[in-house]
Amino acid sequence: MLEDKNKERTPLESMGEFGLIDHLTKGFKPVQESTVKGIGDDAAVLDFKDHKTVVSTDLLVEGVHFNLAYMPLKHLGYKSIMVNLSDIYAMNAEATQVTVSIAVSNRFPLEALEEFYEGVAMAAKIYGVDVVGGDTTSSTKGMLISVTAIGKAREEDVVYRSGAKEHDLLVVTGDLGGAYLGLQVLERENEVFKVNPNHQPDLEPYSYIVERQLKPEARKDIIALLKELEVKPTSMIDVSDGLSSEILHLCKESGVGCHLYEDKIPLDPMVISTCEEFGLDSTLVAMSGGEDYELLFTIDQKEFPKIKGNPNLTVVGHMTADKEAAYLISRNDAQIPITAQGWNSFAKT
Amino acid sequence: MLEDKNKERTPLESMGEFGLIDHLTKGFKPVQESTVKGIGDDAAVLDFKDHKTVVSTDLLVEGVHFNLAYMPLKHLGYKSIMVNLSDIYAMNAEATQVTVSIAVSNRFPLEALEEFYEGVAMAAKIYGVDVVGGDTTSSTKGMLISVTAIGKAREEDVVYRSGAKEHDLLVVTGDLGGAYLGLQVLERENEVFKVNPNHQPDLEPYSYIVERQLKPEARKDIIALLKELEVKPTSMIDVSDGLSSEILHLCKESGVGCHLYEDKIPLDPMVISTCEEFGLDSTLVAMSGGEDYELLFTIDQKEFPKIKGNPNLTVVGHMTADKEAAYLISRNDAQIPITAQGWNSFAKT
C-alpha cells in the first residue's frame, strides 16, 4: 500500500549517523523567538524570559500505537507531533518547540525517514513550532518514535487537571469517537487487502473518520478561542485515551465527582452511521475510543454565557461534590458509574 | 545473571497504564526550584525566570545500545540519565529536570521496571535533577528508553560547539577508552557464560573499566570546576562517540582545524594493560571507543595557567587555521588525518 517499488531506495547504513540527522533536519529553520539554538549542538538552547516552560513527552511504537500497513509515514510524522502538542494545549499553553527521536530497523530506506520527517515538518510549520533536537538510531525490530514538546504560558494562564470545583460545567470540543471508528474502517480494509491484494479500498464514504485517525489536529485554535472569549478553564485535559478515562483523571486530580449526560455527547453523523454499520454502541465508542485529541475542560457556571452557542464547544455535564464518583446519566435517566476504559497498552489481546 | 528465579514477578498488564506510571514515579519529589509541576498532568511546568533553557534528548535501544545479558537494569536506568545529563553539561549548563519514557515487551515483569526506575531515581538524586514526566508503554520486542534532559544557564555562560579559534588549546577531562574496553570484557564473559552457565565471571581485575561501561558519571563536577577556575571554554562537546568524532564536530562547527598529540591522550593503566591483553591499539580505542562521557573543550591559550596541573584536565592538542582538517600527531611525529570512527548505529556488522 505504501511502497512504490519503482522508487530508488537508499539504505540507511550508507548515510552514517551524523549525515542522517543533518540530512533529515536541514529544512528546519527556527521561527520561534525563544529558539536561541536548535539542532546541531549537544542541546538546544531556549529563552522563555518571564514565561513558564511546559514540557510533555510521548513514545509511539510500531505494532502498538500504529500500523504501517495503513498509516502513511508522512501522516505518522504529522500525528506524532499532534499527540504531543495536544498535551501542551491541554495546559492552556502555547507550543513552541519539539524534539523528535526515531529508531528504525534496517528494513527502512532513507526515503521512508524522509517521508516521516516531511510530515513532522508540515506539522511544525502549520502549528508554528520549531524542531530543535532529536536522535536517529537503529532498532532491532520495527519503528519507534519519541517526541518531546515544549511550550510556554504566563503563570496565571496555566490550567492543571486539578482545579475543577463542584457545579463547574464540563465542556468538550469538537466531536468524539471518529478516530477510533476510522481505525476500525482501516483495519477492515487491511484484512480484505491481505486476502485480495487487488482490492481497491474505497475510503471515500468514511473520509472524515479516516482523517480523524490518520491526520488528527491538536486544538491550538481552542486555546486562542478561550483567550478571545476571556474564559479560563478551571481544569483541562486532552482526550487521548477516551472520554471516560479523561473524566476520571479530572475527578481524581480535582477531588470532585461528575455527571456526564449521554444525550449531550457530540457525535458526527458519520460516527453514528458507521457505528450502526459495525454494530457498535456510539456512546461506548465516544467514551472509550480515544485518539480524538479534543480538549475536555471545566468552567465556572458564570462563564456559560461566553461559550453558549459556540459550535466548537459542547457542555456535556457538570461536576459534583462526590469525591471520585463519576456517572454517566443515560438517555433513559439511569445513573451508570464511569470506569476507566482508557486504552491499556499492556493488556493481553 | 540478572534474574533471581525465586523473586515474585508481577505481570505488567495487571497494573494498567496509569497505575504503572503512578507506581513507578511515586517516589519522585521535586527538589529544583524551577519545577512548578512535575509528573501527573498533561505536561510538566517549569519556571526558569531569566535563565536560558537547555534541552537534550536520546533514544536507547536494547540490542543496539545495551545488552541486558550483562547490563543490570538499575545500572541501565542510571546510565540513561547520565547520557543526557552529559549533553547538558557539555553546554556549560546546569541540568535541572528529566523526562523518562520506556517501552517494554510483556516479558518484563513489574519488578524489572522498578529496578530500572531505582537507577533513574539514584541518578536524579545524586545529580540533583527532577524527574518531571514520561511515558510507559509496551513494545513488540525488547526494551527502549527515551530520555529528555532540561537544564538552565545564564546567557553569557552557554558554550556551543562553534566557538573554537585558531591557537586555542584542546582539553579533555578524565581518561578515555575505558568504557569501550569494559564492554569488551563484559562481552567476553558473556560468551563464556553462554557456553558454560556455571562459569563465575571474575570482573574484579577489570573493575574500573567495567564500571566505566556500566555506571558512567556525567561530568557535573567539571562544570563547577570551570566556574571556580573562572574558565569559560570557547567550545565544548561530550565524548559519547569517541574522541575522533567529537574533535571533527568541534572543527566543523567552529571552522578550524586541529592537531591532536597521541602521546598526550590520557589513558588509565588498566586501559593500557587490557588493550595489551586484547591485542588492541590503545590510541584507536581512545579515539573511537566512545561512551566515556568525558568533556572535550577548547580554551584560549591565556587561560592555560588556570588549568595547569589540574589532575582532571589534560591538554591534548591545539586548534589550527586549516578549516575542517584535523590531524593526529603520532608518537613518531607522523601527521595522520582524523576520520570519523564514531559509532554508526546503522552500519551492518
GROMACS .gro file of N, CA and C in nm, chain A residues 204-321:
model
  354
  204GLU      N    1  -1.367   0.669   0.062
  204GLU     CA    2  -1.437   0.795   0.041
  204GLU      C    3  -1.559   0.814   0.134
  205PRO      N    4  -1.644   0.710   0.147
  205PRO     CA    5  -1.761   0.729   0.235
  205PRO      C    6  -1.723   0.750   0.381
  206TYR      N    7  -1.596   0.720   0.416
  206TYR     CA    8  -1.552   0.730   0.555
  206TYR      C    9  -1.446   0.839   0.573
  207SER      N   10  -1.441   0.933   0.477
  207SER     CA   11  -1.328   1.027   0.474
  207SER      C   12  -1.307   1.101   0.607
  208TYR      N   13  -1.416   1.147   0.670
  208TYR     CA   14  -1.399   1.225   0.793
  208TYR      C   15  -1.335   1.142   0.904
  209ILE      N   16  -1.389   1.021   0.925
  209ILE     CA   17  -1.337   0.942   1.039
  209ILE      C   18  -1.199   0.885   1.008
  210VAL      N   19  -1.170   0.855   0.880
  210VAL     CA   20  -1.035   0.808   0.846
  210VAL      C   21  -0.934   0.920   0.868
  211GLU      N   22  -0.972   1.041   0.834
  211GLU     CA   23  -0.882   1.155   0.856
  211GLU      C   24  -0.864   1.181   1.006
  212ARG      N   25  -0.969   1.160   1.083
  212ARG     CA   26  -0.956   1.176   1.229
  212ARG      C   27  -0.850   1.081   1.284
  213GLN      N   28  -0.841   0.961   1.226
  213GLN     CA   29  -0.742   0.862   1.270
  213GLN      C   30  -0.603   0.892   1.214
  214LEU      N   31  -0.595   0.921   1.085
  214LEU     CA   32  -0.465   0.934   1.019
  214LEU      C   33  -0.403   1.073   1.035
  215LYS      N   34  -0.487   1.173   1.041
  215LYS     CA   35  -0.431   1.309   1.046
  215LYS      C   36  -0.510   1.395   1.146
  216PRO      N   37  -0.496   1.360   1.273
  216PRO     CA   38  -0.567   1.438   1.376
  216PRO      C   39  -0.506   1.577   1.388
  217GLU      N   40  -0.584   1.671   1.436
  217GLU     CA   41  -0.534   1.807   1.458
  217GLU      C   42  -0.544   1.838   1.607
  218ALA      N   43  -0.436   1.888   1.663
  218ALA     CA   44  -0.439   1.933   1.803
  218ALA      C   45  -0.513   2.067   1.808
  219ARG      N   46  -0.587   2.093   1.917
  219ARG     CA   47  -0.677   2.208   1.920
  219ARG      C   48  -0.610   2.338   1.965
  220LYS      N   49  -0.510   2.380   1.888
  220LYS     CA   50  -0.448   2.510   1.910
  220LYS      C   51  -0.552   2.622   1.900
  221ASP      N   52  -0.647   2.601   1.806
  221ASP     CA   53  -0.750   2.703   1.783
  221ASP      C   54  -0.835   2.728   1.908
  222ILE      N   55  -0.855   2.622   1.987
  222ILE     CA   56  -0.938   2.635   2.107
  222ILE      C   57  -0.868   2.722   2.212
  223ILE      N   58  -0.738   2.708   2.223
  223ILE     CA   59  -0.662   2.790   2.320
  223ILE      C   60  -0.676   2.938   2.282
  224ALA      N   61  -0.667   2.964   2.151
  224ALA     CA   62  -0.687   3.102   2.104
  224ALA      C   63  -0.830   3.149   2.130
  225LEU      N   64  -0.927   3.059   2.103
  225LEU     CA   65  -1.068   3.092   2.123
  225LEU      C   66  -1.097   3.125   2.269
  226LEU      N   67  -1.043   3.043   2.360
  226LEU     CA   68  -1.067   3.067   2.503
  226LEU      C   69  -1.011   3.201   2.546
  227LYS      N   70  -0.894   3.236   2.494
  227LYS     CA   71  -0.835   3.368   2.525
  227LYS      C   72  -0.927   3.479   2.475
  228GLU      N   73  -0.974   3.460   2.351
  228GLU     CA   74  -1.062   3.560   2.288
  228GLU      C   75  -1.191   3.576   2.368
  229LEU      N   76  -1.246   3.465   2.413
  229LEU     CA   77  -1.370   3.468   2.489
  229LEU      C   78  -1.347   3.510   2.634
  230GLU      N   79  -1.219   3.522   2.671
  230GLU     CA   80  -1.181   3.554   2.809
  230GLU      C   81  -1.236   3.452   2.908
  231VAL      N   82  -1.221   3.324   2.869
  231VAL     CA   83  -1.259   3.214   2.957
  231VAL      C   84  -1.133   3.139   2.997
  232LYS      N   85  -1.110   3.127   3.127
  232LYS     CA   86  -1.002   3.039   3.172
  232LYS      C   87  -1.063   2.916   3.237
  233PRO      N   88  -1.042   2.798   3.176
  233PRO     CA   89  -1.098   2.676   3.237
  233PRO      C   90  -1.045   2.656   3.378
  234THR      N   91  -1.123   2.589   3.461
  234THR     CA   92  -1.075   2.558   3.597
  234THR      C   93  -0.988   2.433   3.596
  235SER      N   94  -1.012   2.344   3.498
  235SER     CA   95  -0.926   2.227   3.479
  235SER      C   96  -0.934   2.189   3.332
  236MET      N   97  -0.833   2.118   3.283
  236MET     CA   98  -0.835   2.077   3.141
  236MET      C   99  -0.744   1.956   3.119
  237ILE      N  100  -0.780   1.877   3.016
  237ILE     CA  101  -0.704   1.757   2.977
  237ILE      C  102  -0.736   1.732   2.830
  238ASP      N  103  -0.646   1.666   2.758
  238ASP     CA  104  -0.681   1.633   2.620
  238ASP      C  105  -0.738   1.491   2.612
  239VAL      N  106  -0.824   1.468   2.514
  239VAL     CA  107  -0.892   1.339   2.502
  239VAL      C  108  -0.807   1.246   2.415
  240SER      N  109  -0.708   1.181   2.477
  240SER     CA  110  -0.623   1.090   2.402
  240SER      C  111  -0.664   0.945   2.426
  241ASP      N  112  -0.715   0.915   2.544
  241ASP     CA  113  -0.749   0.776   2.577
  241ASP      C  114  -0.898   0.748   2.576
  242GLY      N  115  -0.980   0.848   2.557
  242GLY     CA  116  -1.125   0.829   2.562
  242GLY      C  117  -1.185   0.915   2.671
  243LEU      N  118  -1.310   0.956   2.650
  243LEU     CA  119  -1.377   1.047   2.743
  243LEU      C  120  -1.382   0.994   2.886
  244SER      N  121  -1.413   0.866   2.903
  244SER     CA  122  -1.424   0.807   3.039
  244SER      C  123  -1.297   0.829   3.118
  245SER      N  124  -1.189   0.786   3.056
  245SER     CA  125  -1.060   0.791   3.122
  245SER      C  126  -1.022   0.935   3.157
  246GLU      N  127  -1.050   1.029   3.067
  246GLU     CA  128  -1.012   1.169   3.092
  246GLU      C  129  -1.098   1.230   3.203
  247ILE      N  130  -1.228   1.195   3.204
  247ILE     CA  131  -1.315   1.246   3.310
  247ILE      C  132  -1.267   1.196   3.446
  248LEU      N  133  -1.228   1.070   3.452
  248LEU     CA  134  -1.179   1.014   3.579
  248LEU      C  135  -1.051   1.084   3.624
  249HIS      N  136  -0.965   1.120   3.529
  249HIS     CA  137  -0.844   1.195   3.565
  249HIS      C  138  -0.881   1.329   3.628
  250LEU      N  139  -0.972   1.403   3.563
  250LEU     CA  140  -1.012   1.535   3.617
  250LEU      C  141  -1.074   1.520   3.756
  251CYS      N  142  -1.161   1.420   3.771
  251CYS     CA  143  -1.227   1.397   3.900
  251CYS      C  144  -1.125   1.364   4.009
  252LYS      N  145  -1.034   1.273   3.976
  252LYS     CA  146  -0.935   1.229   4.075
  252LYS      C  147  -0.846   1.346   4.117
  253GLU      N  148  -0.793   1.418   4.016
  253GLU     CA  149  -0.698   1.525   4.047
  253GLU      C  150  -0.765   1.644   4.115
  254SER      N  151  -0.895   1.666   4.085
  254SER     CA  152  -0.966   1.781   4.143
  254SER      C  153  -1.042   1.746   4.270
  255GLY      N  154  -1.055   1.615   4.297
  255GLY     CA  155  -1.131   1.574   4.415
  255GLY      C  156  -1.279   1.605   4.405
  256VAL      N  157  -1.335   1.587   4.286
  256VAL     CA  158  -1.478   1.607   4.267
  256VAL      C  159  -1.538   1.487   4.194
  257GLY      N  160  -1.671   1.485   4.185
  257GLY     CA  161  -1.740   1.385   4.104
  257GLY      C  162  -1.791   1.450   3.977
  258CYS      N  163  -1.869   1.373   3.900
  258CYS     CA  164  -1.914   1.428   3.771
  258CYS      C  165  -2.043   1.360   3.726
  259HIS      N  166  -2.132   1.438   3.667
  259HIS     CA  167  -2.245   1.383   3.594
  259HIS      C  168  -2.226   1.415   3.447
  260LEU      N  169  -2.216   1.311   3.366
  260LEU     CA  170  -2.199   1.326   3.221
  260LEU      C  171  -2.330   1.281   3.155
  261TYR      N  172  -2.387   1.364   3.068
  261TYR     CA  173  -2.516   1.331   3.007
  261TYR      C  174  -2.497   1.268   2.870
  262GLU      N  175  -2.541   1.143   2.859
  262GLU     CA  176  -2.524   1.065   2.736
  262GLU      C  177  -2.575   1.142   2.614
  263ASP      N  178  -2.693   1.207   2.628
  263ASP     CA  179  -2.753   1.273   2.511
  263ASP      C  180  -2.681   1.400   2.471
  264LYS      N  181  -2.585   1.444   2.551
  264LYS     CA  182  -2.509   1.566   2.517
  264LYS      C  183  -2.379   1.536   2.442
  265ILE      N  184  -2.332   1.411   2.447
  265ILE     CA  185  -2.202   1.378   2.387
  265ILE      C  186  -2.205   1.408   2.237
  266PRO      N  187  -2.114   1.497   2.189
  266PRO     CA  188  -2.118   1.536   2.048
  266PRO      C  189  -2.065   1.425   1.955
  267LEU      N  190  -2.150   1.386   1.861
  267LEU     CA  191  -2.113   1.279   1.766
  267LEU      C  192  -2.136   1.330   1.624
  268ASP      N  193  -2.043   1.306   1.536
  268ASP     CA  194  -2.061   1.339   1.395
  268ASP      C  195  -2.160   1.239   1.333
  269PRO      N  196  -2.243   1.281   1.237
  269PRO     CA  197  -2.336   1.186   1.173
  269PRO      C  198  -2.264   1.063   1.117
  270MET      N  199  -2.142   1.082   1.066
  270MET     CA  200  -2.068   0.968   1.012
  270MET      C  201  -2.029   0.868   1.121
  271VAL      N  202  -2.006   0.919   1.242
  271VAL     CA  203  -1.976   0.832   1.357
  271VAL      C  204  -2.100   0.747   1.387
  272ILE      N  205  -2.217   0.812   1.387
  272ILE     CA  206  -2.341   0.740   1.417
  272ILE      C  207  -2.369   0.633   1.312
  273SER      N  208  -2.357   0.670   1.183
  273SER     CA  209  -2.388   0.573   1.077
  273SER      C  210  -2.286   0.459   1.074
  274THR      N  211  -2.158   0.491   1.099
  274THR     CA  212  -2.056   0.385   1.097
  274THR      C  213  -2.071   0.292   1.218
  275CYS      N  214  -2.113   0.348   1.331
  275CYS     CA  215  -2.140   0.264   1.449
  275CYS      C  216  -2.252   0.164   1.414
  276GLU      N  217  -2.355   0.213   1.346
  276GLU     CA  218  -2.465   0.123   1.305
  276GLU      C  219  -2.411   0.014   1.214
  277GLU      N  220  -2.328   0.053   1.118
  277GLU     CA  221  -2.272  -0.043   1.023
  277GLU      C  222  -2.189  -0.151   1.092
  278PHE      N  223  -2.112  -0.110   1.192
  278PHE     CA  224  -2.024  -0.204   1.263
  278PHE      C  225  -2.093  -0.269   1.382
  279GLY      N  226  -2.217  -0.230   1.408
  279GLY     CA  227  -2.288  -0.285   1.524
  279GLY      C  228  -2.225  -0.244   1.656
  280LEU      N  229  -2.176  -0.119   1.661
  280LEU     CA  230  -2.113  -0.070   1.784
  280LEU      C  231  -2.203   0.034   1.851
  281ASP      N  232  -2.194   0.044   1.983
  281ASP     CA  233  -2.269   0.145   2.055
  281ASP      C  234  -2.192   0.278   2.049
  282SER      N  235  -2.257   0.381   1.997
  282SER     CA  236  -2.185   0.507   1.974
  282SER      C  237  -2.139   0.573   2.104
  283THR      N  238  -2.215   0.556   2.211
  283THR     CA  239  -2.173   0.613   2.339
  283THR      C  240  -2.046   0.545   2.389
  284LEU      N  241  -2.043   0.413   2.378
  284LEU     CA  242  -1.925   0.338   2.419
  284LEU      C  243  -1.803   0.380   2.338
  285VAL      N  244  -1.822   0.398   2.208
  285VAL     CA  245  -1.713   0.440   2.119
  285VAL      C  246  -1.660   0.577   2.161
  286ALA      N  247  -1.751   0.670   2.189
  286ALA     CA  248  -1.709   0.805   2.230
  286ALA      C  249  -1.640   0.803   2.366
  287MET      N  250  -1.690   0.718   2.455
  287MET     CA  251  -1.636   0.712   2.592
  287MET      C  252  -1.500   0.645   2.598
  288SER      N  253  -1.480   0.543   2.513
  288SER     CA  254  -1.361   0.459   2.527
  288SER      C  255  -1.269   0.459   2.406
  289GLY      N  256  -1.312   0.524   2.297
  289GLY     CA  257  -1.237   0.510   2.173
  289GLY      C  258  -1.098   0.571   2.176
  290GLY      N  259  -1.089   0.693   2.221
  290GLY     CA  260  -0.959   0.757   2.228
  290GLY      C  261  -0.907   0.811   2.096
  291GLU      N  262  -0.793   0.880   2.105
  291GLU     CA  263  -0.721   0.937   1.991
  291GLU      C  264  -0.794   1.051   1.919
  292ASP      N  265  -0.898   1.107   1.983
  292ASP     CA  266  -0.966   1.218   1.917
  292ASP      C  267  -0.889   1.350   1.932
  293TYR      N  268  -0.805   1.359   2.032
  293TYR     CA  269  -0.725   1.480   2.059
  293TYR      C  270  -0.809   1.607   2.066
  294GLU      N  271  -0.932   1.591   2.117
  294GLU     CA  272  -1.011   1.708   2.153
  294GLU      C  273  -0.970   1.752   2.293
  295LEU      N  274  -1.021   1.865   2.338
  295LEU     CA  275  -0.993   1.911   2.474
  295LEU      C  276  -1.118   1.894   2.560
  296LEU      N  277  -1.097   1.852   2.683
  296LEU     CA  278  -1.204   1.838   2.780
  296LEU      C  279  -1.172   1.931   2.895
  297PHE      N  280  -1.263   2.022   2.928
  297PHE     CA  281  -1.231   2.115   3.037
  297PHE      C  282  -1.354   2.150   3.118
  298THR      N  283  -1.329   2.211   3.232
  298THR     CA  284  -1.439   2.256   3.318
  298THR      C  285  -1.431   2.408   3.330
  299ILE      N  286  -1.549   2.470   3.339
  299ILE     CA  287  -1.555   2.616   3.359
  299ILE      C  288  -1.654   2.647   3.471
  300ASP      N  289  -1.634   2.759   3.533
  300ASP     CA  290  -1.730   2.808   3.631
  300ASP      C  291  -1.862   2.837   3.559
  301GLN      N  292  -1.975   2.808   3.626
  301GLN     CA  293  -2.107   2.828   3.564
  301GLN      C  294  -2.129   2.969   3.513
  302LYS      N  295  -2.070   3.066   3.583
  302LYS     CA  296  -2.093   3.206   3.543
  302LYS      C  297  -2.030   3.238   3.406
  303GLU      N  298  -1.939   3.151   3.359
  303GLU     CA  299  -1.877   3.172   3.228
  303GLU      C  300  -1.966   3.121   3.114
  304PHE      N  301  -2.073   3.051   3.149
  304PHE     CA  302  -2.154   2.986   3.046
  304PHE      C  303  -2.199   3.079   2.933
  305PRO      N  304  -2.248   3.202   2.966
  305PRO     CA  305  -2.292   3.288   2.855
  305PRO      C  306  -2.183   3.312   2.751
  306LYS      N  307  -2.057   3.314   2.792
  306LYS     CA  308  -1.948   3.340   2.697
  306LYS      C  309  -1.931   3.228   2.595
  307ILE      N  310  -1.960   3.104   2.633
  307ILE     CA  311  -1.935   2.992   2.542
  307ILE      C  312  -2.064   2.944   2.474
  308LYS      N  313  -2.177   2.992   2.524
  308LYS     CA  314  -2.308   2.945   2.477
  308LYS      C  315  -2.322   2.961   2.325
  309GLY      N  316  -2.363   2.854   2.260
  309GLY     CA  317  -2.388   2.861   2.117
  309GLY      C  318  -2.264   2.847   2.031
  310ASN      N  319  -2.146   2.841   2.090
  310ASN     CA  320  -2.026   2.824   2.008
  310ASN      C  321  -2.024   2.682   1.951
  311PRO      N  322  -2.013   2.668   1.819
  311PRO     CA  323  -2.024   2.534   1.758
  311PRO      C  324  -1.907   2.443   1.793
  312ASN      N  325  -1.795   2.500   1.842
  312ASN     CA  326  -1.679   2.418   1.879
  312ASN      C  327  -1.688   2.358   2.017
  313LEU      N  328  -1.782   2.410   2.097
  313LEU     CA  329  -1.785   2.374   2.239
  313LEU      C  330  -1.920   2.316   2.278
  314THR      N  331  -1.917   2.203   2.346
  314THR     CA  332  -2.041   2.139   2.392
  314THR      C  333  -2.035   2.114   2.542
  315VAL      N  334  -2.135   2.164   2.613
  315VAL     CA  335  -2.145   2.131   2.756
  315VAL      C  336  -2.202   1.990   2.767
  316VAL      N  337  -2.126   1.899   2.828
  316VAL     CA  338  -2.169   1.759   2.835
  316VAL      C  339  -2.205   1.714   2.976
  317GLY      N  340  -2.185   1.803   3.074
  317GLY     CA  341  -2.217   1.762   3.210
  317GLY      C  342  -2.173   1.866   3.310
  318HIS      N  343  -2.171   1.828   3.438
  318HIS     CA  344  -2.123   1.919   3.542
  318HIS      C  345  -2.056   1.839   3.652
  319MET      N  346  -1.977   1.909   3.730
  319MET     CA  347  -1.903   1.841   3.836
  319MET      C  348  -1.987   1.841   3.964
  320THR      N  349  -1.968   1.735   4.044
  320THR     CA  350  -2.046   1.719   4.167
  320THR      C  351  -1.953   1.711   4.288
  321ALA      N  352  -2.013   1.710   4.404
  321ALA     CA  353  -1.932   1.710   4.526
  321ALA      C  354  -1.875   1.572   4.560
   0.00000   0.00000   0.00000
